[in-house]
mmCIF file of C-alpha atoms in Angstrom:
data_model
loop_
_atom_site.group_PDB
_atom_site.id
_atom_site.type_symbol
_atom_site.label_atom_id
_atom_site.label_comp_id
_atom_site.label_asym_id
_atom_site.label_seq_id
_atom_site.Cartn_x
_atom_site.Cartn_y
_atom_site.Cartn_z
ATOM 1 C CA UNK A 1 13.125 -13.763 -3.127
ATOM 2 C CA UNK A 2 10.004 -12.203 -0.924
ATOM 3 C CA UNK A 3 10.630 -8.341 -0.570
ATOM 4 C CA UNK A 4 9.088 -5.592 1.548
ATOM 5 C CA UNK A 5 6.876 -3.065 -0.244
ATOM 6 C CA UNK A 6 6.645 0.459 0.363
ATOM 7 C CA UNK A 7 3.751 2.974 -0.988
ATOM 8 C CA UNK A 8 3.718 5.405 -2.236
ATOM 9 C CA UNK A 9 7.482 5.691 -3.831
ATOM 10 C CA UNK A 10 7.283 9.565 -3.281
ATOM 11 C CA UNK A 11 4.772 11.518 -1.214
ATOM 12 C CA UNK A 12 4.400 15.321 -1.431
ATOM 13 C CA UNK A 13 2.483 17.096 1.184
ATOM 14 C CA UNK A 14 1.781 20.695 2.924
ATOM 15 C CA UNK A 15 3.099 21.472 6.501
ATOM 16 C CA UNK A 16 0.540 20.753 8.627
ATOM 17 C CA UNK A 17 -1.024 17.564 6.822
ATOM 18 C CA UNK A 18 -1.504 14.099 7.807
ATOM 19 C CA UNK A 19 0.410 11.463 5.622
ATOM 20 C CA UNK A 20 0.314 7.889 5.666
ATOM 21 C CA UNK A 21 3.174 5.836 4.485
ATOM 22 C CA UNK A 22 2.211 2.274 3.770
ATOM 23 C CA UNK A 23 4.312 -1.228 3.805
ATOM 24 C CA UNK A 24 3.552 -4.752 3.248
ATOM 25 C CA UNK A 25 6.183 -6.764 5.199
ATOM 26 C CA UNK A 26 7.494 -10.221 4.292
ATOM 27 C CA UNK A 27 4.590 -12.652 4.704
ATOM 28 C CA UNK A 28 6.084 -14.906 7.283
ATOM 29 C CA UNK A 29 7.983 -12.053 9.391
ATOM 30 C CA UNK A 30 6.997 -11.079 12.752
ATOM 31 C CA UNK A 31 9.005 -7.748 13.515
ATOM 32 C CA UNK A 32 8.081 -4.632 11.918
ATOM 33 C CA UNK A 33 10.006 -1.474 11.764
ATOM 34 C CA UNK A 34 10.328 2.050 10.463
ATOM 35 C CA UNK A 35 13.593 3.914 10.040
ATOM 36 C CA UNK A 36 14.418 7.437 7.785
ATOM 37 C CA UNK A 37 16.931 9.140 6.561
ATOM 38 C CA UNK A 38 17.293 12.522 6.261
ATOM 39 C CA UNK A 39 18.949 14.127 3.194
ATOM 40 C CA UNK A 40 23.015 13.770 3.875
ATOM 41 C CA UNK A 41 22.299 12.028 7.029
ATOM 42 C CA UNK A 42 22.483 8.606 8.393
ATOM 43 C CA UNK A 43 19.739 5.882 8.262
ATOM 44 C CA UNK A 44 17.936 6.233 11.782
ATOM 45 C CA UNK A 45 15.612 4.123 13.977
ATOM 46 C CA UNK A 46 12.208 5.458 14.535
ATOM 47 C CA UNK A 47 10.160 2.335 15.801
ATOM 48 C CA UNK A 48 9.876 -1.482 16.289
ATOM 49 C CA UNK A 49 6.350 -3.227 16.308
ATOM 50 C CA UNK A 50 5.672 -6.898 17.807
ATOM 51 C CA UNK A 51 2.648 -8.581 18.169
ATOM 52 C CA UNK A 52 0.238 -5.698 17.452
ATOM 53 C CA UNK A 53 2.213 -3.004 19.566
ATOM 54 C CA UNK A 54 5.091 -1.141 19.847
ATOM 55 C CA UNK A 55 8.213 -2.796 21.255
ATOM 56 C CA UNK A 56 10.490 0.231 21.158
ATOM 57 C CA UNK A 57 10.650 3.685 19.921
ATOM 58 C CA UNK A 58 13.480 6.643 19.488
ATOM 59 C CA UNK A 59 13.272 9.827 20.899
ATOM 60 C CA UNK A 60 12.396 11.170 17.421
ATOM 61 C CA UNK A 61 8.711 8.960 17.121
ATOM 62 C CA UNK A 62 7.082 11.738 19.323
ATOM 63 C CA UNK A 63 3.408 12.051 19.662
ATOM 64 C CA UNK A 64 3.075 13.103 16.039
ATOM 65 C CA UNK A 65 3.984 9.585 14.863
ATOM 66 C CA UNK A 66 1.923 6.254 15.228
ATOM 67 C CA UNK A 67 2.269 2.905 13.429
ATOM 68 C CA UNK A 68 -0.934 0.600 12.910
ATOM 69 C CA UNK A 69 -1.068 -2.649 11.455
ATOM 70 C CA UNK A 70 -4.408 -2.444 10.420
ATOM 71 C CA UNK A 71 -5.003 -6.103 8.788
ATOM 72 C CA UNK A 72 -2.840 -9.412 8.623
ATOM 73 C CA UNK A 73 -0.540 -7.600 5.622
ATOM 74 C CA UNK A 74 -0.408 -4.049 5.957
ATOM 75 C CA UNK A 75 1.911 -1.673 8.285
ATOM 76 C CA UNK A 76 1.555 1.936 8.430
ATOM 77 C CA UNK A 77 3.586 4.742 9.657
ATOM 78 C CA UNK A 78 1.111 8.139 10.187
ATOM 79 C CA UNK A 79 2.382 11.642 10.773
ATOM 80 C CA UNK A 80 -0.226 13.858 12.125
ATOM 81 C CA UNK A 81 0.789 17.084 11.222
ATOM 82 C CA UNK A 82 3.957 17.345 9.045
ATOM 83 C CA UNK A 83 6.603 19.697 9.788
ATOM 84 C CA UNK A 84 9.199 20.845 7.011
ATOM 85 C CA UNK A 85 12.157 18.614 9.073
ATOM 86 C CA UNK A 86 9.689 15.642 8.604
ATOM 87 C CA UNK A 87 11.211 15.417 4.876
ATOM 88 C CA UNK A 88 13.303 12.238 4.474
ATOM 89 C CA UNK A 89 13.147 8.916 2.803
ATOM 90 C CA UNK A 90 11.230 6.630 5.366
ATOM 91 C CA UNK A 91 12.293 2.821 5.119
ATOM 92 C CA UNK A 92 9.876 -0.054 6.292
ATOM 93 C CA UNK A 93 11.789 -2.972 7.117
ATOM 94 C CA UNK A 94 10.900 -6.324 8.655
ATOM 95 C CA UNK A 95 12.459 -9.480 9.917
ATOM 96 C CA UNK A 96 12.075 -12.666 11.426
ATOM 97 C CA UNK A 97 13.180 -13.773 14.761
ATOM 98 C CA UNK A 98 16.996 -12.710 15.441
ATOM 99 C CA UNK A 99 17.913 -11.963 11.810
ATOM 100 C CA UNK A 100 18.961 -8.854 9.911
ATOM 101 C CA UNK A 101 16.565 -6.675 8.571
ATOM 102 C CA UNK A 102 14.562 -6.835 5.227
ATOM 103 C CA UNK A 103 14.280 -2.862 3.728
ATOM 104 C CA UNK A 104 11.934 -1.918 1.182
ATOM 105 C CA UNK A 105 12.674 0.617 -1.417
ATOM 106 C CA UNK A 106 11.611 3.529 0.833
ATOM 107 C CA UNK A 107 8.688 6.479 0.358
ATOM 108 C CA UNK A 108 10.813 9.762 -0.176
ATOM 109 C CA UNK A 109 8.524 12.129 1.854
ATOM 110 C CA UNK A 110 8.680 16.102 0.932
ATOM 111 C CA UNK A 111 6.779 18.595 3.140
ATOM 112 C CA UNK A 112 6.739 21.708 1.501
ATOM 113 C CA UNK B 1 25.518 11.061 18.961
ATOM 114 C CA UNK B 2 28.040 9.108 16.459
ATOM 115 C CA UNK B 3 28.508 5.604 18.161
ATOM 116 C CA UNK B 4 29.318 4.451 14.532
ATOM 117 C CA UNK B 5 31.828 6.586 12.532
ATOM 118 C CA UNK B 6 32.538 6.252 8.948
ATOM 119 C CA UNK B 7 35.215 9.112 8.135
ATOM 120 C CA UNK B 8 35.280 8.571 4.522
ATOM 121 C CA UNK B 9 32.343 9.639 2.615
ATOM 122 C CA UNK B 10 33.438 7.792 -0.846
ATOM 123 C CA UNK B 11 36.171 5.379 -2.646
ATOM 124 C CA UNK B 12 37.096 5.046 -5.891
ATOM 125 C CA UNK B 13 38.631 1.356 -6.612
ATOM 126 C CA UNK B 14 39.797 -0.446 -10.098
ATOM 127 C CA UNK B 15 37.634 -3.347 -10.742
ATOM 128 C CA UNK B 16 39.514 -6.527 -9.651
ATOM 129 C CA UNK B 17 41.713 -4.590 -6.785
ATOM 130 C CA UNK B 18 40.626 -4.463 -3.270
ATOM 131 C CA UNK B 19 38.207 -2.148 -1.740
ATOM 132 C CA UNK B 20 38.770 -1.234 1.840
ATOM 133 C CA UNK B 21 35.848 0.534 3.574
ATOM 134 C CA UNK B 22 36.177 1.497 7.278
ATOM 135 C CA UNK B 23 34.530 2.142 10.479
ATOM 136 C CA UNK B 24 35.276 3.479 14.001
ATOM 137 C CA UNK B 25 32.933 2.880 16.957
ATOM 138 C CA UNK B 26 32.928 4.389 20.189
ATOM 139 C CA UNK B 27 30.913 1.819 22.653
ATOM 140 C CA UNK B 28 33.117 -1.096 23.620
ATOM 141 C CA UNK B 29 29.712 -2.822 24.609
ATOM 142 C CA UNK B 30 28.577 -3.608 20.869
ATOM 143 C CA UNK B 31 28.189 -7.359 20.975
ATOM 144 C CA UNK B 32 28.177 -7.458 17.052
ATOM 145 C CA UNK B 33 28.250 -5.165 13.883
ATOM 146 C CA UNK B 34 27.055 -5.564 10.301
ATOM 147 C CA UNK B 35 27.385 -4.036 7.056
ATOM 148 C CA UNK B 36 24.725 -3.138 4.715
ATOM 149 C CA UNK B 37 24.808 -2.241 1.313
ATOM 150 C CA UNK B 38 22.533 0.471 -0.592
ATOM 151 C CA UNK B 39 21.923 0.959 -4.081
ATOM 152 C CA UNK B 40 20.080 4.515 -5.567
ATOM 153 C CA UNK B 41 16.615 4.023 -5.029
ATOM 154 C CA UNK B 42 16.287 0.734 -2.939
ATOM 155 C CA UNK B 43 16.623 0.383 0.311
ATOM 156 C CA UNK B 44 19.761 -1.163 2.717
ATOM 157 C CA UNK B 45 20.408 -4.757 2.065
ATOM 158 C CA UNK B 46 22.088 -6.828 4.701
ATOM 159 C CA UNK B 47 25.662 -7.858 3.638
ATOM 160 C CA UNK B 48 27.494 -9.571 6.268
ATOM 161 C CA UNK B 49 28.077 -9.544 10.243
ATOM 162 C CA UNK B 50 30.660 -10.212 12.887
ATOM 163 C CA UNK B 51 30.443 -11.127 16.130
ATOM 164 C CA UNK B 52 32.311 -9.421 18.877
ATOM 165 C CA UNK B 53 34.242 -12.380 19.813
ATOM 166 C CA UNK B 54 35.914 -13.033 16.544
ATOM 167 C CA UNK B 55 38.528 -11.000 14.413
ATOM 168 C CA UNK B 56 37.272 -11.921 10.989
ATOM 169 C CA UNK B 57 34.313 -13.428 9.206
ATOM 170 C CA UNK B 58 34.419 -14.207 5.455
ATOM 171 C CA UNK B 59 31.911 -14.768 2.747
ATOM 172 C CA UNK B 60 32.713 -15.167 -0.548
ATOM 173 C CA UNK B 61 34.166 -11.885 -1.773
ATOM 174 C CA UNK B 62 33.259 -9.910 1.417
ATOM 175 C CA UNK B 63 35.607 -10.376 4.593
ATOM 176 C CA UNK B 64 35.424 -8.287 7.616
ATOM 177 C CA UNK B 65 37.663 -7.415 10.200
ATOM 178 C CA UNK B 66 37.321 -6.436 13.786
ATOM 179 C CA UNK B 67 39.815 -5.036 16.081
ATOM 180 C CA UNK B 68 38.853 -4.278 19.180
ATOM 181 C CA UNK B 69 41.633 -2.903 20.727
ATOM 182 C CA UNK B 70 41.211 -0.014 18.244
ATOM 183 C CA UNK B 71 37.496 -0.092 18.023
ATOM 184 C CA UNK B 72 37.865 -0.342 14.299
ATOM 185 C CA UNK B 73 36.221 -2.523 11.587
ATOM 186 C CA UNK B 74 36.827 -2.837 7.988
ATOM 187 C CA UNK B 75 34.839 -4.494 5.270
ATOM 188 C CA UNK B 76 37.005 -5.854 2.580
ATOM 189 C CA UNK B 77 35.897 -6.861 -1.199
ATOM 190 C CA UNK B 78 37.974 -8.749 -3.134
ATOM 191 C CA UNK B 79 38.362 -8.694 -6.210
ATOM 192 C CA UNK B 80 36.005 -5.613 -6.570
ATOM 193 C CA UNK B 81 33.262 -5.634 -9.230
ATOM 194 C CA UNK B 82 31.687 -2.713 -11.063
ATOM 195 C CA UNK B 83 28.272 -4.216 -9.550
ATOM 196 C CA UNK B 84 29.479 -3.474 -6.251
ATOM 197 C CA UNK B 85 29.277 -0.097 -6.861
ATOM 198 C CA UNK B 86 27.144 1.478 -3.777
ATOM 199 C CA UNK B 87 26.717 3.153 -0.424
ATOM 200 C CA UNK B 88 28.174 0.803 2.310
ATOM 201 C CA UNK B 89 26.971 1.167 5.892
ATOM 202 C CA UNK B 90 28.438 -0.093 9.074
ATOM 203 C CA UNK B 91 26.102 -0.576 11.787
ATOM 204 C CA UNK B 92 25.780 -2.156 15.258
ATOM 205 C CA UNK B 93 23.068 -2.754 17.612
ATOM 206 C CA UNK B 94 21.329 0.230 19.798
ATOM 207 C CA UNK B 95 20.909 -0.641 23.458
ATOM 208 C CA UNK B 96 18.395 -3.724 23.975
ATOM 209 C CA UNK B 97 18.227 -4.020 20.099
ATOM 210 C CA UNK B 98 19.078 -7.096 18.507
ATOM 211 C CA UNK B 99 20.068 -7.643 14.600
ATOM 212 C CA UNK B 100 17.017 -5.152 13.954
ATOM 213 C CA UNK B 101 17.494 -2.255 16.339
ATOM 214 C CA UNK B 102 20.861 -1.039 14.859
ATOM 215 C CA UNK B 103 22.379 2.388 14.474
ATOM 216 C CA UNK B 104 24.274 3.240 11.170
ATOM 217 C CA UNK B 105 27.277 4.858 10.152
ATOM 218 C CA UNK B 106 26.669 7.487 7.608
ATOM 219 C CA UNK B 107 28.028 5.714 5.100
ATOM 220 C CA UNK B 108 30.658 5.058 2.427
ATOM 221 C CA UNK B 109 30.000 5.190 -1.414
ATOM 222 C CA UNK B 110 31.974 2.811 -3.310
ATOM 223 C CA UNK B 111 32.675 3.327 -6.865
ATOM 224 C CA UNK B 112 34.385 0.504 -9.092
ATOM 225 C CA UNK B 113 35.866 1.643 -12.137
ATOM 226 C CA UNK B 114 35.612 -0.903 -14.934
#
């Protein structure tokens, strides 16, 4: 069964540094998402992406965050200047039209 | 803003018995609800959904019940198996969201004891 793949599985970075989290969605999916889960809290929607642009974003997704689909297969989340509170598990997901999300296994981001 | 709440952080059940996971919600305008299952070191996996116009949806060992007057839904797993041990999230669509832009509950960790 096709799956969403995320790299790296764990990223450690220093506060103020830029990080890029990478995802390869399922190949025939057109909708892409990032969610995150801070330790002990619920999974939260960050952003959705369709047709090469952001279709919706949450209030968490401020100017420090950006997403990009640099080629036909990758989907990335960039955090420009990381803060301690950005430490979380970041999940990429993709979907076909009006169908449930398929999540990747996540990238654990630790900001020190 | 906890629109979807799971008040039980954990549940232990003997193999072969019924597992009942509960979820309460505050927004009566939700069109449907979803359940996701999550194993450690993996992402959530879609399990089952229910439309707000129904009160029950069944898929094999999994049945979801919806009580709109109580704003409550529950997931029943019968019979429970050790492989069902995971964290279960209920979820509902965000405003303007579809199946994809959802708000999750905090999850219930189910342990099925062999």
